[in-house]
């Protein structure tokens, strides 16, 4: 297997190649990101996607049954970088695509056109488990025992869970910023036993430090600069297709933070298309929060493009220099995507190129309103995830998405990840600083605050609408 896949530099002027065994997170020649590239002609690739269907219902105790049960590894022929006996799986990726007509109607779309992919249904409650199973499998094969990441919360939760679930267990080490993490996520990292370092700084500072610490201490890095993470995240798209009987939708809409997910989606569709397994590639919309909108600035405002890999690096360094000069710090209620220097930026530009993509930004108010709508009409999601639905609404209003088109919004994290944000929206209070909960003044258009009622049956019936 290892001679049929390599790590390859994404820079077209370099294309340095490294073996899968080499622990390296950027090209040692030019510092660019790395891809996992397969020699498909020498691998057994199914002739059609229907090949995978028989595995969907498996819940077997055999080795193959364990892999079939995973929503990532039942597609193992499409990410063949690790031998089966090294795979670390806990039944991740058994998530759901929901056709949500009431939400579609609410935002003006036709029934049957809007789909929500609930990645919050993963074991740790976010899409990160798709990537972690892949990166942990490689870590196991390479005999690594200490794994580390910087995180706005979900990566750390997922890493911490996979670390203690691995056999043998690994030590999970997570770097989180000061005051920038939702308690649902922090509680997971702590409960799952990760060594948790709270750094005085934001996510970007944490990522810088974990890269340095990993380098010095030989920790195995689990952020999405690890190309195996993105191999696992390709499976989100396989499951979307599977749930639609392999019919390709018109749009995939995803929140953008460190830009790993959108990068993985671009790679997934490029490969499926090149392998002849799909006939067309959907369009991609990446949605930033206004308070953390680097990709929006660069792509939509400044016109930055992939340009065959020879993208204009000066535009990026110019923006970063201006950020430094003004001491800019990103700020959004969608703390998961509060990131100003996304590490996967070049791969995201490539995904935009592959998928004829675009980028929008949405404000915190609009994010929270759409989060409440996903709660009201669906299973709910965390704030960052709702950026995708807010983006769909915006693009539909702009008529970029036309009424006949099918849209899949990726809901990246579970509603219970950040209950403070939810309660704050519905009750109009900052729950972190409110004990006991004060009188409420809801503000949002979709807010649904509790009513205060005396301990009295008459008053209760009146509050319930009895005339
Ligand atoms: N949605 C959620 C819920 C997330 O946790 C993240 C990223 C994103 C969207 C953005 O995804 O980075 O692939 O563009 N969370 C990371 C973390 C950064 O540390 O948990 P992306």
Coordinates of C-alpha atoms and ligand atoms in Angstrom, one line a residue:
X1 CA 0.0 0.0 0.0
X2 CA 2.7 2.5 1.0
X3 CA 4.2 2.5 -2.5
X4 CA 0.8 3.3 -4.0
X5 CA 0.3 6.5 -2.0
X6 CA 2.6 9.4 -1.2
X7 CA 2.7 12.7 0.5
X8 CA 3.1 15.3 -2.2
X9 CA 3.8 19.1 -2.0
X10 CA 0.8 21.0 -3.5
X11 CA 3.1 23.7 -5.0
X12 CA 3.2 23.0 -8.7
X13 CA 6.7 24.4 -8.9
X14 CA 7.9 22.0 -6.3
X15 CA 5.9 18.8 -6.1
X16 CA 8.4 17.2 -3.7
X17 CA 7.3 13.7 -2.8
X18 CA 7.6 12.1 0.6
X19 CA 6.7 8.6 1.8
X20 CA 3.7 8.0 4.0
X21 CA 6.1 7.0 6.8
X22 CA 7.7 10.4 7.0
X23 CA 6.3 12.6 9.8
X24 CA 6.2 16.0 8.1
X25 CA 3.4 18.6 8.0
X26 CA 4.7 20.9 5.4
X27 CA 7.1 20.5 2.5
X28 CA 10.7 20.6 3.7
X29 CA 11.8 22.3 0.5
X30 CA 9.2 25.1 0.0
X31 CA 7.0 25.0 3.2
X32 CA 3.8 24.4 1.3
X33 CA 1.0 22.1 2.4
X34 CA 1.1 18.4 1.6
X35 CA -1.5 16.2 -0.1
X36 CA -2.0 12.4 0.0
X37 CA -1.8 11.4 -3.6
X38 CA -2.7 7.9 -4.8
X39 CA -1.5 5.8 -7.7
X40 CA -5.1 4.8 -8.5
X41 CA -4.1 2.7 -11.5
X42 CA -2.4 0.3 -9.1
X43 CA -5.2 0.3 -6.5
X44 CA -8.5 -1.6 -6.5
X45 CA -11.0 1.2 -7.1
X46 CA -14.7 0.3 -7.4
X47 CA -16.2 0.9 -10.8
X48 CA -19.3 2.6 -9.4
X49 CA -20.3 4.2 -6.1
X50 CA -23.1 1.6 -5.7
X51 CA -20.3 -0.8 -4.7
X52 CA -20.3 0.7 -1.2
X53 CA -24.0 0.2 -0.5
X54 CA -23.9 -3.3 0.8
X55 CA -21.7 -2.1 3.7
X56 CA -24.2 0.5 5.1
X57 CA -26.3 -1.9 7.2
X58 CA -23.3 -3.8 8.6
X59 CA -22.9 -3.9 12.4
X60 CA -20.6 -6.9 12.4
X61 CA -18.1 -8.0 15.0
X62 CA -15.6 -9.2 12.4
X63 CA -12.7 -6.9 11.5
X64 CA -14.3 -6.0 8.2
X65 CA -17.6 -5.5 10.0
X66 CA -16.0 -2.9 12.3
X67 CA -14.8 -1.0 9.2
X68 CA -18.1 -1.2 7.4
X69 CA -19.8 0.2 10.5
X70 CA -17.7 3.4 10.2
X71 CA -19.0 6.1 7.9
X72 CA -15.5 6.7 6.9
X73 CA -14.0 3.3 6.5
X74 CA -16.9 1.8 4.6
X75 CA -15.4 3.9 1.8
X76 CA -11.9 2.7 2.5
X77 CA -11.0 2.1 -1.2
X78 CA -11.2 5.9 -1.6
X79 CA -8.7 6.6 1.2
X80 CA -6.3 3.7 0.9
X81 CA -3.3 5.0 2.9
X82 CA -3.3 2.7 5.8
X83 CA -3.5 -1.1 6.3
X84 CA -6.8 -2.3 7.8
X85 CA -5.2 -3.6 11.0
X86 CA -3.9 -0.2 11.9
X87 CA -7.3 1.5 11.6
X88 CA -8.6 3.2 14.8
X89 CA -12.3 3.4 14.6
X90 CA -15.1 3.9 17.1
X91 CA -18.1 3.9 14.8
X92 CA -17.7 7.5 13.7
X93 CA -19.4 9.1 10.7
X94 CA -22.9 7.5 11.1
X95 CA -24.5 10.8 10.4
X96 CA -27.6 11.8 8.6
X97 CA -28.7 13.9 5.6
X98 CA -32.1 15.4 6.3
X99 CA -34.4 17.0 3.7
X100 CA -35.8 20.0 5.6
X101 CA -38.8 21.4 3.8
X102 CA -40.0 23.7 6.6
X103 CA -36.7 25.4 6.8
X104 CA -36.5 25.6 3.0
X105 CA -39.9 27.3 3.0
X106 CA -38.9 29.7 5.7
X107 CA -36.0 31.0 3.7
X108 CA -38.0 31.1 0.5
X109 CA -36.7 27.9 -1.1
X110 CA -38.8 25.2 -2.7
X111 CA -39.6 22.0 -0.7
X112 CA -37.2 19.2 -1.7
X113 CA -34.3 21.5 -2.4
X114 CA -32.6 22.1 1.0
X115 CA -30.7 19.3 2.8
X116 CA -28.9 19.4 6.2
X117 CA -26.0 17.1 6.8
X118 CA -25.8 16.6 10.6
X119 CA -22.2 16.1 11.5
X120 CA -23.0 16.8 15.1
X121 CA -24.2 13.2 15.3
X122 CA -20.7 12.0 15.4
X123 CA -19.5 10.4 18.7
X124 CA -17.7 13.5 19.9
X125 CA -20.5 15.8 18.5
X126 CA -18.7 17.3 15.5
X127 CA -17.4 16.6 12.0
X128 CA -13.9 16.4 13.4
X129 CA -14.3 12.6 14.1
X130 CA -14.2 12.0 10.4
X131 CA -10.6 13.3 10.2
X132 CA -9.4 12.1 13.6
X133 CA -10.1 8.4 12.8
X134 CA -7.9 8.8 9.7
X135 CA -5.1 10.7 11.4
X136 CA -5.1 8.4 14.5
X137 CA -4.9 5.4 12.2
X138 CA -1.7 6.7 10.8
X139 CA -0.4 7.7 14.2
X140 CA -1.0 4.1 15.3
X141 CA 0.8 2.7 12.3
X142 CA 3.8 4.9 13.0
X143 CA 3.8 3.9 16.7
X144 CA 3.1 7.4 18.0
X145 CA 2.1 7.7 21.6
X146 CA 1.6 11.5 22.2
X147 CA -0.8 13.5 20.0
X148 CA -1.4 17.2 20.1
X149 CA -3.6 19.9 18.6
X150 CA -4.5 23.6 18.9
X151 CA -8.2 24.1 18.9
X152 CA -11.3 26.3 19.2
X153 CA -12.9 23.3 20.9
X154 CA -14.1 20.6 18.6
X155 CA -10.7 19.3 17.4
X156 CA -9.6 19.0 21.1
X157 CA -12.8 17.2 22.0
X158 CA -12.4 14.7 19.2
X159 CA -8.6 14.3 19.7
X160 CA -9.1 13.7 23.4
X161 CA -11.8 11.0 22.8
X162 CA -9.8 9.2 20.1
X163 CA -6.6 9.3 22.2
X164 CA -8.1 7.3 25.1
X165 CA -10.1 5.1 22.8
X166 CA -7.0 4.0 20.8
X167 CA -5.5 0.7 21.5
X168 CA -3.1 1.1 23.2
X169 CA -4.3 4.5 24.5
X170 CA -2.3 7.6 23.5
X171 CA -1.7 10.8 25.5
X172 CA -3.8 13.6 24.2
X173 CA -2.5 17.2 24.5
X174 CA -4.6 20.2 23.6
X175 CA -3.8 23.9 23.3
X176 CA -6.8 26.2 23.8
X177 CA -6.9 30.0 23.8
X178 CA -7.9 32.1 26.7
X179 CA -11.7 32.5 27.1
X180 CA -12.4 31.4 23.5
X181 CA -13.8 28.0 24.0
X182 CA -17.4 26.9 24.5
X183 CA -17.9 24.9 27.7
X184 CA -19.5 21.9 26.0
X185 CA -16.2 21.4 24.1
X186 CA -13.9 22.2 27.0
X187 CA -15.8 19.8 29.2
X188 CA -15.2 17.0 26.7
X189 CA -11.4 17.5 26.5
X190 CA -11.2 17.5 30.4
X191 CA -13.6 14.5 30.8
X192 CA -11.7 12.5 28.2
X193 CA -8.5 13.1 30.1
X194 CA -6.5 15.3 27.7
X195 CA -3.6 17.3 29.1
X196 CA -5.1 20.7 28.4
X197 CA -3.0 23.9 28.1
X198 CA -4.8 27.2 28.1
X199 CA -2.5 29.6 26.3
X200 CA -2.7 33.4 26.8
X201 CA -3.7 34.1 23.2
X202 CA -6.2 33.3 20.5
X203 CA -6.4 30.2 18.2
X204 CA -3.8 31.5 15.8
X205 CA -1.3 31.8 18.7
X206 CA -2.2 28.3 19.9
X207 CA -1.6 26.8 16.5
X208 CA 1.8 28.6 16.2
X209 CA 2.8 27.2 19.5
X210 CA 1.6 23.6 19.0
X211 CA 3.5 23.5 15.7
X212 CA 6.7 24.5 17.5
X213 CA 6.1 22.2 20.5
X214 CA 5.3 19.3 18.2
X215 CA 8.5 19.9 16.3
X216 CA 10.6 20.1 19.4
X217 CA 9.0 17.3 21.5
X218 CA 8.0 14.9 18.7
X219 CA 4.3 15.1 19.4
X220 CA 2.2 13.9 16.5
X221 CA 0.2 16.9 15.3
X222 CA -3.5 16.4 14.7
X223 CA -4.6 19.8 13.3
X224 CA -5.8 19.9 9.7
X225 CA -2.3 20.7 8.4
X226 CA -2.1 16.9 8.9
X227 CA -3.1 15.7 5.4
X228 CA -4.6 12.5 6.8
X229 CA -7.2 14.5 8.6
X230 CA -8.5 15.8 5.3
X231 CA -8.5 12.3 3.8
X232 CA -11.0 11.3 6.5
X233 CA -13.1 14.4 6.0
X234 CA -13.6 13.5 2.3
X235 CA -16.0 10.9 3.6
X236 CA -18.6 13.6 4.6
X237 CA -19.1 14.1 0.9
X238 CA -19.3 10.4 0.2
X239 CA -22.1 10.1 2.7
X240 CA -24.0 13.1 1.2
X241 CA -23.9 11.4 -2.1
X242 CA -24.8 8.0 -0.6
X243 CA -27.8 9.5 1.1
X244 CA -28.9 11.0 -2.2
X245 CA -28.6 7.7 -4.0
X246 CA -25.4 9.0 -5.6
X247 CA -27.1 12.0 -7.2
X248 CA -24.7 15.0 -7.0
X249 CA -26.4 18.1 -5.5
X250 CA -25.9 21.6 -7.1
X251 CA -24.4 23.2 -4.0
X252 CA -22.4 22.3 -0.9
X253 CA -22.3 25.0 1.7
X254 CA -19.9 24.9 4.6
X255 CA -18.7 27.2 7.3
X256 CA -15.0 28.3 6.9
X257 CA -12.6 28.4 9.8
X258 CA -9.2 26.8 9.4
X259 CA -10.5 25.7 6.0
X260 CA -9.8 22.0 6.3
X261 CA -13.3 20.8 5.5
X262 CA -13.8 22.8 2.3
X263 CA -10.3 21.7 1.2
X264 CA -11.2 18.0 1.8
X265 CA -14.5 18.4 -0.1
X266 CA -12.6 19.8 -3.1
X267 CA -10.2 16.9 -3.1
X268 CA -13.0 14.4 -2.7
X269 CA -14.9 15.7 -5.7
X270 CA -11.7 16.1 -7.9
X271 CA -10.8 12.4 -7.2
X272 CA -14.4 11.1 -7.7
X273 CA -14.6 12.9 -11.0
X274 CA -11.1 11.8 -12.2
X275 CA -12.0 8.2 -11.3
X276 CA -15.2 8.5 -13.4
X277 CA -17.4 7.8 -10.3
X278 CA -19.4 11.1 -10.7
X279 CA -20.2 13.0 -13.9
X280 CA -20.3 16.5 -12.5
X281 CA -18.9 18.4 -9.5
X282 CA -21.2 20.5 -7.3
X283 CA -20.5 24.2 -6.6
X284 CA -19.0 25.2 -3.2
X285 CA -19.9 28.1 -1.0
X286 CA -17.6 28.8 2.0
X287 CA -19.2 31.0 4.7
X288 CA -17.0 33.1 7.0
X289 CA -18.3 35.0 10.1
X290 CA -17.9 38.7 9.5
X291 CA -15.7 38.9 12.6
X292 CA -13.2 36.3 11.2
X293 CA -13.4 36.9 7.5
X294 CA -9.9 36.4 6.1
X295 CA -11.0 34.1 3.2
X296 CA -13.9 36.5 2.3
X297 CA -11.5 39.4 2.2
X298 CA -9.0 37.7 0.1
X299 CA -11.3 35.9 -2.4
X300 CA -14.4 38.0 -2.7
X301 CA -12.9 41.5 -2.0
X302 CA -9.4 41.1 -3.3
X303 CA -10.1 38.6 -6.1
X304 CA -7.4 36.1 -5.0
X305 CA -7.5 32.8 -7.0
X306 CA -5.8 29.5 -7.0
X307 CA -4.3 30.2 -10.4
X308 CA -3.0 26.6 -10.9
X309 CA -1.2 26.9 -7.6
X310 CA 0.6 30.1 -8.5
X311 CA -1.7 32.3 -6.4
X312 CA -0.7 35.8 -5.4
X313 CA 1.1 35.4 -2.2
X314 CA 1.7 39.1 -1.8
X315 CA -2.1 39.7 -1.4
X316 CA -2.1 37.3 1.6
X317 CA 1.0 38.7 3.2
X318 CA -0.3 42.2 2.7
X319 CA -3.5 41.4 4.5
X320 CA -1.6 39.7 7.3
X321 CA 0.7 42.6 7.7
X322 CA -2.2 45.0 7.9
X323 CA -3.8 42.7 10.6
X324 CA -0.5 42.8 12.6
X325 CA -0.3 46.6 12.3
X326 CA -3.8 47.2 13.6
X327 CA -3.4 44.4 16.3
X328 CA -6.5 42.8 14.7
X329 CA -8.0 39.9 16.6
X330 CA -11.0 38.0 15.1
X331 CA -14.2 38.1 17.1
X332 CA -17.4 36.1 16.5
X333 CA -20.1 34.3 18.6
X334 CA -19.3 31.4 16.3
X335 CA -16.1 30.7 18.4
X336 CA -15.4 27.5 16.4
X337 CA -14.5 29.6 13.3
X338 CA -12.8 32.5 15.1
X339 CA -9.6 32.2 13.1
X340 CA -7.8 34.9 11.1
X341 CA -4.9 33.0 9.6
X342 CA -6.4 29.8 8.2
X343 CA -3.7 27.2 7.7
X344 CA -5.4 25.5 4.8
X345 CA -5.9 28.7 2.8
X346 CA -4.1 27.5 -0.4
X347 CA -6.0 24.2 -0.4
X348 CA -9.3 26.2 0.0
X349 CA -8.3 28.3 -3.0
X350 CA -7.8 25.0 -4.9
X351 CA -11.2 23.7 -3.7
X352 CA -12.9 26.9 -4.9
X353 CA -11.2 26.4 -8.2
X354 CA -12.3 22.7 -8.5
X355 CA -15.9 23.4 -7.4
X356 CA -16.5 26.7 -9.1
X357 CA -16.8 28.1 -5.5
X358 CA -17.4 31.4 -3.8
X359 CA -17.1 32.9 -0.4
X360 CA -19.6 35.0 1.7
X361 CA -19.5 36.5 5.2
X362 CA -22.5 36.6 7.6
X363 CA -22.8 38.6 10.8
X364 CA -23.2 37.1 14.3
X365 CA -26.9 38.3 14.4
X366 CA -27.7 36.4 11.2
X367 CA -25.8 33.4 12.4
X368 CA -27.8 33.2 15.6
X369 CA -31.1 33.7 13.8
X370 CA -30.3 30.8 11.5
X371 CA -29.1 28.7 14.3
X372 CA -32.5 29.2 16.0
X373 CA -34.2 28.2 12.7
X374 CA -32.2 25.0 12.5
X375 CA -33.3 24.4 16.1
X376 CA -36.9 25.2 15.4
X377 CA -37.2 23.1 12.2
X378 CA -34.4 20.5 12.7
X379 CA -32.2 18.9 15.3
X380 CA -30.2 22.1 16.1
X381 CA -26.6 23.0 15.7
X382 CA -23.9 25.1 17.2
X383 CA -23.4 28.7 16.0
X384 CA -20.5 28.1 13.5
X385 CA -22.6 25.4 11.8
X386 CA -25.5 27.8 11.2
X387 CA -23.3 30.0 9.1
X388 CA -23.9 27.4 6.3
X389 CA -27.7 27.9 6.4
X390 CA -27.3 31.7 6.7
X391 CA -25.1 31.5 3.7
X392 CA -27.6 29.5 1.7
X393 CA -30.3 32.0 2.6
X394 CA -28.1 34.9 1.5
X395 CA -27.1 33.2 -1.8
X396 CA -30.7 32.4 -2.5
X397 CA -31.8 36.0 -1.9
X398 CA -28.9 37.1 -4.2
X399 CA -30.3 34.7 -6.8
X400 CA -26.9 33.1 -7.0
X401 CA -28.7 29.9 -6.0
X402 CA -31.7 29.5 -8.3
X403 CA -35.0 28.0 -7.2
X404 CA -34.5 24.7 -9.1
X405 CA -31.1 24.0 -7.4
X406 CA -30.4 21.5 -4.7
X407 CA -28.5 22.7 -1.7
X408 CA -26.7 20.7 1.0
X409 CA -25.6 22.7 4.1
X410 CA -23.1 21.0 6.4
X411 CA -24.0 21.3 10.0
X412 CA -20.6 20.8 11.6
X413 CA -21.3 20.7 15.3
X414 CA -24.1 19.6 17.7
X415 CA -26.5 22.0 19.3
X416 CA -25.3 21.1 22.8
X417 CA -21.7 22.1 22.1
X418 CA -22.4 25.7 23.0
X419 CA -25.5 26.0 25.1
X420 CA -24.5 29.4 26.4
X421 CA -24.8 30.9 22.9
X422 CA -28.3 29.3 22.5
X423 CA -29.6 30.5 25.9
X424 CA -28.1 33.9 25.4
X425 CA -29.9 34.3 22.1
X426 CA -33.3 33.1 23.3
X427 CA -33.2 34.8 26.7
X428 CA -31.2 37.9 25.8
X429 CA -28.7 37.4 28.6
X430 CA -25.1 36.6 29.0
X431 CA -25.3 33.3 30.8
X432 CA -21.7 33.2 31.7
X433 CA -22.1 36.2 34.0
X434 CA -25.7 35.7 35.2
X435 CA -26.4 33.9 38.5
X436 CA -29.2 33.6 39.1
X437 CA -30.7 34.1 35.6
X438 CA -32.0 37.7 35.6
X439 CA -35.2 39.1 34.0
X440 CA -34.9 38.4 30.3
X441 CA -35.2 40.7 27.4
X442 CA -35.1 38.6 24.2
X443 CA -33.8 40.4 21.2
X444 CA -33.6 38.0 18.2
X445 CA -36.3 37.6 15.6
X446 CA -36.5 33.9 16.3
X447 CA -36.0 34.0 20.0
X448 CA -38.1 31.8 22.3
X449 CA -37.5 32.9 25.8
X450 CA -39.1 31.2 28.9
X451 CA -42.0 33.0 30.5
X452 CA -41.8 33.8 34.2
X453 CA -44.9 32.6 36.0
X454 CA -45.8 32.5 39.7
X455 CA -46.3 29.1 41.4
X456 CA -50.0 29.4 40.8
X457 CA -52.3 27.2 38.6
X458 CA -54.4 30.1 37.4
X459 CA -51.4 32.0 36.4
X460 CA -49.9 28.9 34.7
X461 CA -53.1 28.3 32.7
X462 CA -53.2 31.9 31.7
X463 CA -49.7 31.7 30.5
X464 CA -50.7 28.6 28.5
X465 CA -53.3 30.7 26.7
X466 CA -56.4 29.6 28.6
X467 CA -59.0 32.3 28.1
Ligands
LIG1 N1 -17.7 24.3 12.4 C1 -17.3 23.8 13.6 C2 -18.3 23.4 14.5 C3 -15.9 23.8 13.9 O1 -15.5 23.3 15.1 C4 -14.9 24.2 12.9 C5 -13.5 24.2 13.2 C6 -15.4 24.7 11.7 C7 -16.8 24.7 11.5 C8 -14.5 25.1 10.7 O2 -14.0 24.1 10.0 O3 -11.6 24.6 10.2 O4 -12.4 22.9 8.6 O5 -12.9 25.3 8.2 N2 -13.0 24.0 14.4 C9 -11.6 23.8 14.6 C10 -11.4 23.4 16.1 C11 -10.8 25.0 14.2 O6 -10.3 23.6 16.6 O7 -12.2 22.7 16.6 P1 -12.6 24.2 9.2

